[in-house]
Structures are given as structure tokens and as C-alpha cells.
Amino acid sequence: MKTDEIDKKYSNKLYESAYDAANMCVQCGYCLPVCPTYLTMGNEAQSPRGRINLVKMAAEGKIDILNDLKEPMELCLGCRACEVACPVNVPYSEIYESALNVIAENKKASKSSHTMPDKLLQTMLKNLFPKKKHLRTAGSFLWFYQSSGLSKLTQKTKIMEMVSKPMGQFERALPKVESPNKRYKFGEHYKAVGERKMIVAFFPGCIMDAVMSKINRQSIELLQKCGIEVVIPQNITCCGALHSHQGEVDATKKLAKQNIEAFEELGVTYLINNAGGCGAMLYEYDKLLADEPEWKNRANKFVARSRDITEVLAEIDEIPYEKEWRGVITYQDSCHLRNVQGVIDPPRKLLKSIPGATFVELKNSHLCCASGGIYNLLHFEESMEILDEKMLHVIKTEASTIVTTNPGCLLQMRLGIERSGSKNKMQGLHLMEVIAEACGIN
Amino acid sequence: MMNRLSTSELLNLIEQEIPRERILDSLANRYSYSFDASFGEYLPDIIVQATTKEEVSFLLKLANEHQFPVYPRGTATSLSGGSLAVHGGVMLDISQFEKKLIVDQENLLAIVSPSVITSEIHEAAESVGLFYPPDPSSSHVSTIGGNISENSSGPKGLKYGTTKEYVIGLEVVTPTGEIIRTGGKTVKNVTGYDLTRLIVGSEGTLGVITEAIIRLIPKPADRKTLLASFDSVINSGKAITNILASGILPSAMELMDNACIVAVENYMPSGLPTEAAAIIIIEVDGYKVAIQEEIDKCAEVCERFNATSVKVAKNEQERERIWKSRRMVSPAITQLGPTKISEDATVPRSKIPEMMERLGEIREKYKLNLVVFGHAGDGNLHPNILTDIRNVEEMKRVEDAVSEIFEAAIELGGTLSGEHGIGLLKAPYMSLELGENGLLMMKKIKEAWDPKNILNPGKIFPEEGQKKVVLI
């Protein structure tokens, strides 16, 4: 096909998939004050209202998908705060995902724009994230790297920063990986302590499973200690969020189906996760599979049983705390937990329940920290501008611990602590690490 | 319009004083600044994000020298097309202007830069026990510069007056690029012509506001809210005028017609009486003892005019519930159609019942989704037509209906616009309200300030041959 025919094909596709939704926008601008990229970039094209309008323009064929629409859409964090702010309920994420999908397909069709980072990302999405063995191996390497003293050497020589600035900075912010032999096992049941209150499946995720397996292990032990039996489903895989954000709809659907099947086999009460981003993806499998009649019903049932771990713990009357926490704790919401799953109070309730801890609300905690999946790797400068702004508020809380509920946010906040020079006074932890520790689980 | 210079020549000129990263000219950016919250799509050639008055002055001087149009813009929440680049040229984005927000507690005023979001002023004032009453429903998004330019005010106009009553001093860059000051820090000021009032509501045609001095008042101690339903619109209107006649000045009096009530209940059930022809929400504020007496009296008057139910909110939760139903009107009615034409025809409040009847007739005649809500206390009604811009036949009927709404408002002694401004859409009707000579005087003022017509052209004044609103 000629280039202009390709263009027409994809603008038509965008019209089909997103125009009606985009047309719902009354351009009132209520989304502007909650959009992190608009707030830092100050440009209408980097606002939800602007992006929706650009999708409309691209669907009408007035602007080009790759030349004009691609950049603003890729610079969206997908935090979905705009959906909550929207007075007329414009389904932004539908528009966003449709646009990303059309952009991805258009990129593939017009090979010229197939850049190296794109290719690398594609390969990783296809071969790494869905394969937990590969990822676990990578995690083990990381453990070896950290515990052998190699990481100290690279940090000292700044060799990593010379290869890539973002990679170098994130390397330093990475939490300490736990020894591979402490890992929980797929297919295993972990019995409740005392009388069993319920039995749940635990969703380990991919990144969480590979490099933050300690948080997963602590989450499992905490649930056990609260009287809950935990199963790690044998065939569970990556949630698909990273694929979805890169416009890879088919790959996302494939992963979703595998997860639904893996969960169905178990017959347990809930599927519990501890990562806001994964949770949001699981929470919307019904939307993802809405056009596949044989899967829709199964997805509905799956969604109805999907829970964030804080929701379940917040309902337990007495968390078995064993020791006091010292210092002020503040909390940065995971956008996907807050804006998509609507989980706002449970994490706060838990933090307030910790003996000895003082909880201080973070101003603008509802605004994204700009981790956004792997946004911070793909758009490092833009992301850091938002993060540095966020850290100003964090420092004002005078907290010694900043807590998050998602691996991406956790890494980002740890990087923020580094960048703001607060490493000696502040630590970044996952909520489960804090609760587990207060319950004597190390 | 930009026939003298090519875009790249113009870019080079602007770049001499303004950093390149604040000059936007990609197609994506041009489309992103081609709209506001009304409709119509006009591509500017270049967007300039000015951050200082010197930059604004530089740009306007350049515009005069090379004759290209400049359109000031805040966050473009305007419902009248006030910031649209109707003749191409340069969009002057003021939303990124250096921020300044100083509350002067002793003198009861605030000094603000145009880019400050209106709700930030509310917060700053309230944090020291003061109050800035103008509160357009876009106040969390819109800039104070935009609010002043459009004189947009919201529900509190009845008791506290509109934005123009609060602006006492301005720093303005004139269309020829001079930086001037009008008014000052004193509430009393009769030195010469009142240019401050002239600029407020001039829709960015007479100058670009770069600083404003606004008056603050003490924050009322308490408030009480009531919801009354009626089975006739006439009775609700009578209740409103009789409450005012009884010597009570509520801080807000809001009206919703049956179509709005039904839309809200379908969208998000709030316990509103769907069979009522209209409901009114009345809020009084002031000292605790006084407002109890006042709200009782309001309830009494509503009952006298056959209200089918009167409920006074017992606590903040109930009060919030009432106001939430009012705030839900806009989102709820958009379920009736994707294109929303929001009008703000305003009539003397004694004419509200009559205006409501006329609007009912227009709805029937043109068979449209026409709903009415608004700030009844000050006669500022918001007839909204919900349609779909892709339905050409219906849009033509909408055009006629909109014309009739304006005519009705003026016949009843009212005005074309209470708070949205004239912008593009109402320009054709200006002489209807002002008469030819009245309009001519306004044009002369514009010509004196802006001899080359470079600042926000195409607004307020009808272009030649423009006789009625054209939506598509």
C-alpha cells in the first residue's frame, strides 16, 4: 500500500474505535488541573482534553497518526486521573488504548519508523515479561549482582550512568533483591495460621515476582498470619498491563485468558494482588474481552473476585501487630489503584492502624508520580520533572517513610528520594513491607 | 489575514524576544489551541506562551507593525468562542504567565497575575478568613485573567455582585503594546474615566490583562440551604421574586426545570422529585441567628406559593447532597446528546416565569432537547440545547431556536449574555440589544484602542452581513 493509503486505513480504524467516545468530550477542561503532564509541560496537547481532541482530528484525517498524534499519546502517563475528574464520564482509557493500538499497528505497517528502542521493547514484551522463568533468572542475576559487591563497584564508577542515564539512576534506586532460595513456589498452598478464615489465590505479577519477591513473600506470610490460606496459581502469568500500554491488544488478550483459566481452576474466594498497576489491568479484563462472547462472562466473574490486598486487610478487625513503628509515614497513591479500582481509603486506614506510626497526608498524593508503567524509562526527562515537583511536597510532610502500593511507584519514589538528596532521612517502602514488619514478618 | 508575513518569517521575528520552546507551531499544537468549550475550530498559525508583560508588549507591537491578529487565551473554558483564532494568526497563551498571588489582609485585597486559577484565589482568601465571591462553575480550571476578560461570575452574583464589582485595578497591555495601569488599590476612585470597568468583560478585545487587584470581603460565618419543589414553573418564579421582595437577599437561588430534574435522576439518582415542574435551591449566609430566621422565612414564602415540598438541609451532608444535584445538571444533560449549546440569556428576575414559558414554546416549536437551569436569583438562566453536530438538519433548527431565545430575552428587557460573553456566537444580535448607535459607540472605542484591529478580531462585533448565529 502507498503511504497515504496506509494513513487513511488507520485514521478510519481510529474513527471506528474511538471517535464516538472522543466526541463525548465537551472540552470543559475540568481534566486539566489533575493531569500531571499538563501541569508540568503547560501545553494543551499534553492534556487529556487536548489529547482527546487530537484523536478526533486524527480520526477525521486532519492530522497524521505517526507525525502528529503519536508523541502526545505516548507522553500520556495513563494515570487516568482525568477519568475521575471528568463531569461527563468520557471513557478516556478506551480512547487512549485505541489510539495506542492504532499507532502501534501503523508503526509496524510503515516500517521506516521502526526504531531500535521500539524493537527492543517489542522483544521484551513478547519474550520476557510473560515468561516467569526467564524473569526469575534475571531477578537471580540481579541478586547475585547486588550481593557480590558488583553493584557497589558500578555505582562507584558510574559505569551504568554512562551507558544510560535513566538505567543508572534506577539501578541505584532498586530495592535489595532477596535471595532466590527464599522464593515462594508456584502451585503451592500456604496454610493459614490459626483458624482458617478464607482461602485466596495470590497474583505474583512479573516484575514483582522477579525483583521484589520479598514483598510478595511478606504479603503471603501476612495473609497467613491473618488467618488466610494462600494459593499461588500454577499457570498464572503477567497481567498484560505493559503490553496494553504499548498498544499490543492481541498479546494482552492472550495473557488475560491465560490468567482467567489459571484462576478458574482453583475455586477460591478472591484473587489478591499487591500491585496497583497489575490490579487495574485484572480489574478491567471484562472490558478487554467485552467483544468476545465466550470470554465475557468468565471475565466478569474474574473481575468480581479480583481484589487489592489492602481491601482485604482493611476489613480484618485486628491485624496481628507485634511491634511499634517509629516515625512519620506518608502515602503516595498508585494511580491505578486509586483512579481505576477506586481504592482510596483502605491503604490509609491500614497506615493509621499501625501502632506508633504517625500518618501525614501528602498534598497532591492523588497526582501521578510519573512512574506510569515504564514511562519513566521511555520518557525519562518528562518523568523526572513531574517527580521532582512531587518530592517538594513529600519533603514538606517531614516523613521518614514514604509508602506506595505498586512496584513502579515504589521504584520511582525511591529514585525521588535519591534525587532530592533525602536518602539519609527517608526510605521508600511498599505498604506490605511496612505492615509485615510491624507484624514481626521480616 | 496573515498575508504580510509567512509563518516562518513571523516565527523568526517572535523568536528575537521569546524563547523558542514557548513558541509552538506544530500541527498537533495548532489543533490543540483551535478550540474552547463552545464549538467551532479555528487553527492559529502560531501559539506564543508569554510569561511576562514585556513579552506581551513585544508581541503586540510586532502585531501592529506587521498586522497579524493576536488572540489572548487563558485555559479556554469559554462558552462563547471568546478565544478562538477566527482569522488565523497568533494565539497568545497566558496560562503559563509567571504566577503571583498576594493576599493583602489589611487592605482586603489580592494582587494576582492573570494565570492564577480562580479557585486558588478562593483558597488563599479563605485561609485568612476572607472571601472572593465570584465563582464560575469552571473556577477550578479557568484563569482569573479569563474570568475578568469575560466577566464570568457564577451563582453568587445575586447577593455579592459579579466579577466587575471586585476588580479595582488592572495592569493591561493595550492593543498597540503599551503597558498601562487602571484603577488602583482603593475602593473609591473617581479619577477620570473608569477604564477598569471598560476592560472587565471586554473579552480580550481592548487589552491583555497582566495583573489585577481584586477586592476581598470577610468570609460569612455560616450558611443554610433549602430545596423547594413546585408543580408549576410560574409558582416557582413567584416564590423567587417574593422572597426577594420580603427583604431577604440569599447568597444563591438556583432553578432547575423538569427536564433537568429528570436528567439528573437518570444519571445519578439524588432523590429529586421527578414529577416536579421545577425546583429551586436557596442558600442564605451570614450570622447563625440571622440565617435561621431568613431560611424559615424563605420556606414560608415557598409554601405560600404552593410548593409541593420544602426541605431545609439539617447538616453539611444534606447541604452537599442538594448542591451535588445542581452540579450534576451539566453532566446529566450531556447524556441527551453529544453537542451541548449552553446559553446564558438573562432577564429581569420578575420576568423569569415568562421567560420560562417562552423557552417551553421554543422547545415545542423546534422539537429540540431544550432544558433550563440557572441562577434564578439574578435572572441569569442557562437554556441548554442538546444535539449532535453531525445531524445537519437538527443543527439548522437549533440555529433558529437560539435566535429566538436571544430575541425573547431582549423583548423581556433582558440581555444576550449574563456571564458567558458575546464572543462569536452572539455577535450578530448585538444591535438588537444595543441599537445601531449604541453598537457604533462601542465600535468607536474599539477603534480608538486598537486602530489596526489586531487584538481578538471577530469577537463581540458582527462581521459584515452577519445576521444570525451560524453553528455549522
Short mmCIF file of N, CA and C in Angstrom, two decimals, chain A residues 15 19-20 23 26-30 32-33 38 42-45 49-50 53-54 57 62-63 68 87-89, chain B residues 24 27-29 31-33 35-37 41 49 73 75-77 95-96 137-138 140-141 267 331 334 338 390:
data_model
loop_
_atom_site.label_atom_id
_atom_site.label_comp_id
_atom_site.label_asym_id
_atom_site.label_seq_id
_atom_site.Cartn_x
_atom_site.Cartn_y
_atom_site.Cartn_z
N TYR A 15 -11.26 6.12 13.70
CA TYR A 15 -12.63 6.64 13.69
C TYR A 15 -13.59 5.59 14.23
N TYR A 19 -13.91 7.36 17.81
CA TYR A 19 -14.50 8.67 17.52
C TYR A 19 -15.71 8.99 18.40
N ASP A 20 -16.60 8.02 18.55
CA ASP A 20 -17.80 8.29 19.33
C ASP A 20 -17.44 8.65 20.77
N ASN A 23 -15.92 12.06 20.93
CA ASN A 23 -16.94 13.07 20.68
C ASN A 23 -17.77 13.39 21.92
N VAL A 26 -16.88 17.42 26.11
CA VAL A 26 -17.45 18.74 25.88
C VAL A 26 -16.39 19.84 26.03
N GLN A 27 -15.14 19.43 26.16
CA GLN A 27 -14.00 20.35 26.18
C GLN A 27 -14.08 21.39 27.29
N CYS A 28 -14.67 20.99 28.41
CA CYS A 28 -14.82 21.92 29.52
C CYS A 28 -13.49 22.18 30.21
N GLY A 29 -12.55 21.23 30.08
CA GLY A 29 -11.23 21.44 30.68
C GLY A 29 -11.12 21.04 32.14
N TYR A 30 -12.17 20.41 32.70
CA TYR A 30 -12.10 20.02 34.12
C TYR A 30 -10.96 19.03 34.39
N LEU A 32 -7.92 19.33 33.20
CA LEU A 32 -6.60 19.96 33.16
C LEU A 32 -5.89 19.97 34.52
N PRO A 33 -6.58 20.38 35.61
CA PRO A 33 -5.84 20.50 36.87
C PRO A 33 -5.36 19.19 37.47
N TYR A 38 0.12 17.86 31.85
CA TYR A 38 -0.30 19.24 31.56
C TYR A 38 0.30 20.19 32.59
N GLY A 42 2.60 22.32 30.62
CA GLY A 42 1.85 23.55 30.33
C GLY A 42 1.41 23.69 28.89
N ASN A 43 1.15 22.56 28.29
CA ASN A 43 0.80 22.57 26.87
C ASN A 43 -0.49 21.79 26.67
N GLU A 44 -1.42 22.42 25.99
CA GLU A 44 -2.74 21.80 25.78
C GLU A 44 -2.64 20.42 25.11
N ALA A 45 -1.66 20.26 24.23
CA ALA A 45 -1.51 18.96 23.55
C ALA A 45 -1.12 17.87 24.53
N ARG A 49 -7.84 16.81 27.60
CA ARG A 49 -8.73 17.47 26.64
C ARG A 49 -8.04 17.61 25.28
N GLY A 50 -6.77 17.99 25.31
CA GLY A 50 -6.02 18.16 24.07
C GLY A 50 -5.82 16.84 23.36
N ASN A 53 -8.97 15.65 21.74
CA ASN A 53 -9.21 16.42 20.53
C ASN A 53 -8.30 15.95 19.39
N LEU A 54 -7.04 15.64 19.72
CA LEU A 54 -6.13 15.18 18.67
C LEU A 54 -6.55 13.81 18.11
N MET A 57 -9.16 14.63 15.70
CA MET A 57 -8.58 15.22 14.48
C MET A 57 -7.92 14.13 13.62
N LYS A 62 -7.46 14.87 9.75
CA LYS A 62 -6.89 16.22 9.66
C LYS A 62 -5.42 16.27 10.09
N ILE A 63 -5.04 15.34 10.94
CA ILE A 63 -3.63 15.27 11.32
C ILE A 63 -3.13 13.83 11.09
N ASP A 68 1.83 13.42 14.06
CA ASP A 68 1.21 14.40 14.95
C ASP A 68 0.62 13.80 16.23
N PRO A 87 -16.60 15.44 34.25
CA PRO A 87 -18.00 15.51 34.68
C PRO A 87 -18.94 14.73 33.77
N VAL A 88 -18.51 14.41 32.56
CA VAL A 88 -19.43 13.70 31.66
C VAL A 88 -18.97 12.27 31.37
N ASN A 89 -18.06 11.76 32.19
CA ASN A 89 -17.63 10.36 32.07
C ASN A 89 -17.13 9.95 30.69
N LEU B 24 4.93 27.66 19.78
CA LEU B 24 4.50 26.35 19.27
C LEU B 24 3.93 26.51 17.87
N LEU B 27 1.62 21.05 13.85
CA LEU B 27 0.20 20.89 13.52
C LEU B 27 -0.58 20.41 14.74
N ALA B 28 0.03 19.49 15.50
CA ALA B 28 -0.65 18.98 16.70
C ALA B 28 -0.92 20.12 17.67
N ASN B 29 0.06 20.98 17.86
CA ASN B 29 -0.14 22.11 18.76
C ASN B 29 -1.18 23.09 18.22
N TYR B 31 -3.72 22.48 16.36
CA TYR B 31 -5.07 21.95 16.61
C TYR B 31 -5.43 21.99 18.09
N SER B 32 -4.40 21.87 18.93
CA SER B 32 -4.68 21.84 20.38
C SER B 32 -5.09 23.22 20.91
N TYR B 33 -4.82 24.24 20.15
CA TYR B 33 -5.25 25.58 20.56
C TYR B 33 -6.30 26.13 19.59
N PHE B 35 -9.58 25.33 19.79
CA PHE B 35 -10.94 25.20 20.31
C PHE B 35 -11.05 25.81 21.70
N ASP B 36 -12.30 26.00 22.14
CA ASP B 36 -12.56 26.31 23.55
C ASP B 36 -13.73 25.42 23.96
N ALA B 37 -14.46 25.78 25.02
CA ALA B 37 -15.55 24.90 25.45
C ALA B 37 -16.86 25.20 24.72
N GLU B 41 -13.89 25.48 15.19
CA GLU B 41 -12.50 25.05 15.18
C GLU B 41 -11.75 26.00 14.26
N GLN B 49 3.44 31.31 24.20
CA GLN B 49 3.15 31.23 25.63
C GLN B 49 3.96 32.30 26.34
N ARG B 73 -5.65 34.07 25.44
CA ARG B 73 -6.35 32.85 25.87
C ARG B 73 -5.87 32.43 27.25
N THR B 75 -7.38 29.33 29.95
CA THR B 75 -7.42 27.87 29.76
C THR B 75 -8.57 27.47 28.83
N ALA B 76 -9.13 28.46 28.15
CA ALA B 76 -10.14 28.19 27.11
C ALA B 76 -11.33 27.39 27.61
N THR B 77 -11.90 27.84 28.73
CA THR B 77 -13.14 27.22 29.20
C THR B 77 -14.34 28.04 28.71
N SER B 95 -1.87 31.27 30.08
CA SER B 95 -1.99 30.35 31.22
C SER B 95 -0.63 30.03 31.86
N GLN B 96 0.45 30.27 31.13
CA GLN B 96 1.78 29.95 31.67
C GLN B 96 2.51 31.19 32.20
N SER B 137 -18.65 28.12 37.36
CA SER B 137 -18.55 26.68 37.61
C SER B 137 -17.22 26.12 37.10
N SER B 138 -16.51 26.86 36.31
CA SER B 138 -15.19 26.42 35.83
C SER B 138 -14.06 26.88 36.75
N HIS B 140 -12.24 25.89 39.03
CA HIS B 140 -11.06 25.06 39.30
C HIS B 140 -10.13 24.97 38.08
N VAL B 141 -10.60 25.46 36.95
CA VAL B 141 -9.83 25.34 35.72
C VAL B 141 -9.48 26.70 35.14
N TYR B 267 -29.28 10.07 35.58
CA TYR B 267 -27.81 10.00 35.52
C TYR B 267 -27.25 9.50 36.84
N PRO B 331 -23.34 17.50 33.55
CA PRO B 331 -23.03 16.16 33.05
C PRO B 331 -24.26 15.36 32.69
N THR B 334 -25.76 16.06 29.24
CA THR B 334 -24.99 15.67 28.04
C THR B 334 -25.32 14.25 27.61
N PRO B 338 -24.44 14.60 22.26
CA PRO B 338 -23.03 14.93 22.43
C PRO B 338 -22.69 16.41 22.24
N ARG B 390 -23.34 16.35 14.12
CA ARG B 390 -23.34 15.60 12.86
C ARG B 390 -24.73 15.54 12.22
#
